Amino acid sequence: MKSFLSGHRETAYALLRIVAGFGFLCHGVVAVGFLLGDGTPYSPAWLYNTAGIVELVTGALILVGYQVRIAAFLASGQMAVAYFYRHQPEGLLPIANDGELAMVYCFVFLLLATGGAGKWSIESCCPPKGAKAA
């Protein structure tokens, strides 16, 4: 029996990309705000400032659906580093070390890196020369 939602897989994927990109972009805006304002409350500051710029850029690219495979791969890697550098030393399990969001972002972005932009994206409406629309 076919599920009611199985016909909406592409829409659900696009919404996942848009919501994850927007959330990551918001994290980048806050981090860049620290960079431009009073500085970051974390140490080392250069690492968190760099992470904020990566979050801002990759979040925006993922949100609008441009160069999603590359941006999502970078964002996934950043979240893996964030988990093991910042969260994992505070405890083994994500629930104990406050690393659930980094863990989920890491694997959502890994999914997006393998699946591409999908519909409702710049890539689907304006593909590069020589490429087919998604």
PDB file of C-alpha atoms in Angstrom:
ATOM      1  CA  MET A   1       0.000   0.000   0.000  1.00  0.00           C
ATOM      2  CA  LYS A   2       1.354   3.394  -0.986  1.00  0.00           C
ATOM      3  CA  SER A   3       1.732   5.912   1.821  1.00  0.00           C
ATOM      4  CA  PHE A   4      -0.024   9.267   1.553  1.00  0.00           C
ATOM      5  CA  LEU A   5       3.271  11.063   2.139  1.00  0.00           C
ATOM      6  CA  SER A   6       5.355   9.047  -0.319  1.00  0.00           C
ATOM      7  CA  GLY A   7       4.223  11.351  -3.128  1.00  0.00           C
ATOM      8  CA  HIS A   8       5.633  14.336  -1.254  1.00  0.00           C
ATOM      9  CA  ARG A   9       9.196  13.107  -0.792  1.00  0.00           C
ATOM     10  CA  GLU A  10      10.756  15.870  -2.925  1.00  0.00           C
ATOM     11  CA  THR A  11       8.771  18.547  -1.090  1.00  0.00           C
ATOM     12  CA  ALA A  12       9.795  17.163   2.307  1.00  0.00           C
ATOM     13  CA  TYR A  13      13.441  17.052   1.180  1.00  0.00           C
ATOM     14  CA  ALA A  14      13.258  20.668  -0.027  1.00  0.00           C
ATOM     15  CA  LEU A  15      11.710  21.759   3.275  1.00  0.00           C
ATOM     16  CA  LEU A  16      14.443  19.914   5.196  1.00  0.00           C
ATOM     17  CA  ARG A  17      17.101  21.742   3.149  1.00  0.00           C
ATOM     18  CA  ILE A  18      15.436  25.131   3.623  1.00  0.00           C
ATOM     19  CA  VAL A  19      14.813  24.766   7.370  1.00  0.00           C
ATOM     20  CA  ALA A  20      18.279  23.335   8.095  1.00  0.00           C
ATOM     21  CA  GLY A  21      19.925  26.050   6.000  1.00  0.00           C
ATOM     22  CA  PHE A  22      17.934  28.769   7.748  1.00  0.00           C
ATOM     23  CA  GLY A  23      18.794  27.413  11.204  1.00  0.00           C
ATOM     24  CA  PHE A  24      22.480  27.202  10.346  1.00  0.00           C
ATOM     25  CA  LEU A  25      22.399  30.698   8.849  1.00  0.00           C
ATOM     26  CA  CYS A  26      20.901  31.992  12.112  1.00  0.00           C
ATOM     27  CA  HIS A  27      23.765  30.413  14.075  1.00  0.00           C
ATOM     28  CA  GLY A  28      26.197  32.133  11.716  1.00  0.00           C
ATOM     29  CA  VAL A  29      24.509  35.519  12.162  1.00  0.00           C
ATOM     30  CA  VAL A  30      24.843  35.240  15.947  1.00  0.00           C
ATOM     31  CA  ALA A  31      28.489  34.146  15.706  1.00  0.00           C
ATOM     32  CA  VAL A  32      29.388  36.923  13.268  1.00  0.00           C
ATOM     33  CA  GLY A  33      27.571  39.334  15.592  1.00  0.00           C
ATOM     34  CA  PHE A  34      30.027  38.307  18.310  1.00  0.00           C
ATOM     35  CA  LEU A  35      32.863  38.855  15.833  1.00  0.00           C
ATOM     36  CA  LEU A  36      31.678  42.376  15.037  1.00  0.00           C
ATOM     37  CA  GLY A  37      30.570  43.231  18.582  1.00  0.00           C
ATOM     38  CA  ASP A  38      32.095  42.391  21.930  1.00  0.00           C
ATOM     39  CA  GLY A  39      33.836  39.256  20.745  1.00  0.00           C
ATOM     40  CA  THR A  40      32.941  35.657  21.274  1.00  0.00           C
ATOM     41  CA  PRO A  41      32.353  34.240  24.747  1.00  0.00           C
ATOM     42  CA  TYR A  42      34.234  31.086  23.698  1.00  0.00           C
ATOM     43  CA  SER A  43      37.895  30.282  23.539  1.00  0.00           C
ATOM     44  CA  PRO A  44      39.845  30.127  21.281  1.00  0.00           C
ATOM     45  CA  ALA A  45      38.089  33.066  19.664  1.00  0.00           C
ATOM     46  CA  TRP A  46      39.627  32.617  16.193  1.00  0.00           C
ATOM     47  CA  LEU A  47      38.154  29.120  15.945  1.00  0.00           C
ATOM     48  CA  TYR A  48      34.639  30.210  16.852  1.00  0.00           C
ATOM     49  CA  ASN A  49      34.825  33.289  14.637  1.00  0.00           C
ATOM     50  CA  THR A  50      35.889  31.124  11.702  1.00  0.00           C
ATOM     51  CA  ALA A  51      33.097  28.666  12.478  1.00  0.00           C
ATOM     52  CA  GLY A  52      30.607  31.537  12.493  1.00  0.00           C
ATOM     53  CA  ILE A  53      31.670  32.680   9.043  1.00  0.00           C
ATOM     54  CA  VAL A  54      31.425  29.108   7.720  1.00  0.00           C
ATOM     55  CA  GLU A  55      27.947  28.770   9.287  1.00  0.00           C
ATOM     56  CA  LEU A  56      26.818  32.042   7.751  1.00  0.00           C
ATOM     57  CA  VAL A  57      28.044  31.252   4.236  1.00  0.00           C
ATOM     58  CA  THR A  58      27.143  27.563   4.079  1.00  0.00           C
ATOM     59  CA  GLY A  59      23.783  28.167   5.754  1.00  0.00           C
ATOM     60  CA  ALA A  60      22.897  30.796   3.152  1.00  0.00           C
ATOM     61  CA  LEU A  61      24.007  28.558   0.268  1.00  0.00           C
ATOM     62  CA  ILE A  62      22.021  25.606   1.584  1.00  0.00           C
ATOM     63  CA  LEU A  63      18.960  27.767   2.229  1.00  0.00           C
ATOM     64  CA  VAL A  64      18.787  29.111  -1.328  1.00  0.00           C
ATOM     65  CA  GLY A  65      19.940  25.856  -2.902  1.00  0.00           C
ATOM     66  CA  TYR A  66      23.180  26.852  -4.575  1.00  0.00           C
ATOM     67  CA  GLN A  67      26.303  24.643  -4.506  1.00  0.00           C
ATOM     68  CA  VAL A  68      24.502  22.556  -1.893  1.00  0.00           C
ATOM     69  CA  ARG A  69      26.671  19.459  -2.171  1.00  0.00           C
ATOM     70  CA  ILE A  70      29.854  21.384  -1.393  1.00  0.00           C
ATOM     71  CA  ALA A  71      28.299  23.665   1.247  1.00  0.00           C
ATOM     72  CA  ALA A  72      26.546  20.800   3.037  1.00  0.00           C
ATOM     73  CA  PHE A  73      29.702  18.682   3.013  1.00  0.00           C
ATOM     74  CA  LEU A  74      31.664  21.532   4.623  1.00  0.00           C
ATOM     75  CA  ALA A  75      28.883  22.194   7.138  1.00  0.00           C
ATOM     76  CA  SER A  76      28.690  18.488   8.011  1.00  0.00           C
ATOM     77  CA  GLY A  77      32.422  18.391   8.636  1.00  0.00           C
ATOM     78  CA  GLN A  78      32.252  21.506  10.753  1.00  0.00           C
ATOM     79  CA  MET A  79      29.525  19.981  12.891  1.00  0.00           C
ATOM     80  CA  ALA A  80      31.557  16.789  13.343  1.00  0.00           C
ATOM     81  CA  VAL A  81      34.512  18.874  14.518  1.00  0.00           C
ATOM     82  CA  ALA A  82      32.223  20.942  16.765  1.00  0.00           C
ATOM     83  CA  TYR A  83      30.844  17.799  18.360  1.00  0.00           C
ATOM     84  CA  PHE A  84      34.205  16.175  19.064  1.00  0.00           C
ATOM     85  CA  TYR A  85      36.059  19.391  19.941  1.00  0.00           C
ATOM     86  CA  ARG A  86      33.435  21.216  21.988  1.00  0.00           C
ATOM     87  CA  HIS A  87      30.856  18.684  23.199  1.00  0.00           C
ATOM     88  CA  GLN A  88      32.332  15.197  23.453  1.00  0.00           C
ATOM     89  CA  PRO A  89      34.948  16.108  26.107  1.00  0.00           C
ATOM     90  CA  GLU A  90      32.073  16.995  28.452  1.00  0.00           C
ATOM     91  CA  GLY A  91      30.563  13.518  28.299  1.00  0.00           C
ATOM     92  CA  LEU A  92      30.187  10.448  26.156  1.00  0.00           C
ATOM     93  CA  LEU A  93      26.534  10.765  25.147  1.00  0.00           C
ATOM     94  CA  PRO A  94      25.014  13.707  23.225  1.00  0.00           C
ATOM     95  CA  ILE A  95      22.284  14.096  25.853  1.00  0.00           C
ATOM     96  CA  ALA A  96      24.961  14.475  28.538  1.00  0.00           C
ATOM     97  CA  ASN A  97      27.257  16.852  26.643  1.00  0.00           C
ATOM     98  CA  ASP A  98      24.651  19.120  24.980  1.00  0.00           C
ATOM     99  CA  GLY A  99      25.788  17.967  21.552  1.00  0.00           C
ATOM    100  CA  GLU A 100      22.455  16.789  20.099  1.00  0.00           C
ATOM    101  CA  LEU A 101      22.120  19.733  17.723  1.00  0.00           C
ATOM    102  CA  ALA A 102      25.657  19.370  16.369  1.00  0.00           C
ATOM    103  CA  MET A 103      25.098  15.647  15.869  1.00  0.00           C
ATOM    104  CA  VAL A 104      21.770  16.103  14.057  1.00  0.00           C
ATOM    105  CA  TYR A 105      23.100  18.945  11.882  1.00  0.00           C
ATOM    106  CA  CYS A 106      26.110  16.794  10.958  1.00  0.00           C
ATOM    107  CA  PHE A 107      23.963  13.995   9.580  1.00  0.00           C
ATOM    108  CA  VAL A 108      21.297  16.228   8.005  1.00  0.00           C
ATOM    109  CA  PHE A 109      24.039  18.038   6.103  1.00  0.00           C
ATOM    110  CA  LEU A 110      25.625  14.723   5.140  1.00  0.00           C
ATOM    111  CA  LEU A 111      22.264  13.695   3.659  1.00  0.00           C
ATOM    112  CA  LEU A 112      22.036  16.991   1.769  1.00  0.00           C
ATOM    113  CA  ALA A 113      25.614  16.587   0.511  1.00  0.00           C
ATOM    114  CA  THR A 114      24.707  13.258  -1.036  1.00  0.00           C
ATOM    115  CA  GLY A 115      21.294  14.334  -2.351  1.00  0.00           C
ATOM    116  CA  GLY A 116      22.006  17.792  -3.734  1.00  0.00           C
ATOM    117  CA  ALA A 117      19.726  20.815  -3.826  1.00  0.00           C
ATOM    118  CA  GLY A 118      16.475  19.262  -4.972  1.00  0.00           C
ATOM    119  CA  LYS A 119      13.470  21.324  -5.914  1.00  0.00           C
ATOM    120  CA  TRP A 120      12.805  24.936  -4.891  1.00  0.00           C
ATOM    121  CA  SER A 121      16.477  25.774  -5.327  1.00  0.00           C
ATOM    122  CA  ILE A 122      18.602  28.030  -7.475  1.00  0.00           C
ATOM    123  CA  GLU A 123      20.236  24.924  -8.917  1.00  0.00           C
ATOM    124  CA  SER A 124      16.901  23.496 -10.056  1.00  0.00           C
ATOM    125  CA  CYS A 125      15.736  26.630 -11.832  1.00  0.00           C
ATOM    126  CA  CYS A 126      19.073  27.934 -13.133  1.00  0.00           C
ATOM    127  CA  PRO A 127      21.438  24.986 -13.676  1.00  0.00           C
ATOM    128  CA  PRO A 128      25.032  25.668 -14.693  1.00  0.00           C
ATOM    129  CA  LYS A 129      25.810  25.528 -18.417  1.00  0.00           C
ATOM    130  CA  GLY A 130      26.037  21.970 -19.645  1.00  0.00           C
ATOM    131  CA  ALA A 131      24.086  20.527 -16.689  1.00  0.00           C
ATOM    132  CA  LYS A 132      20.523  19.287 -16.607  1.00  0.00           C
ATOM    133  CA  ALA A 133      17.961  20.795 -14.213  1.00  0.00           C
ATOM    134  CA  ALA A 134      17.360  18.709 -11.085  1.00  0.00           C
TER     135      ALA A 134
END
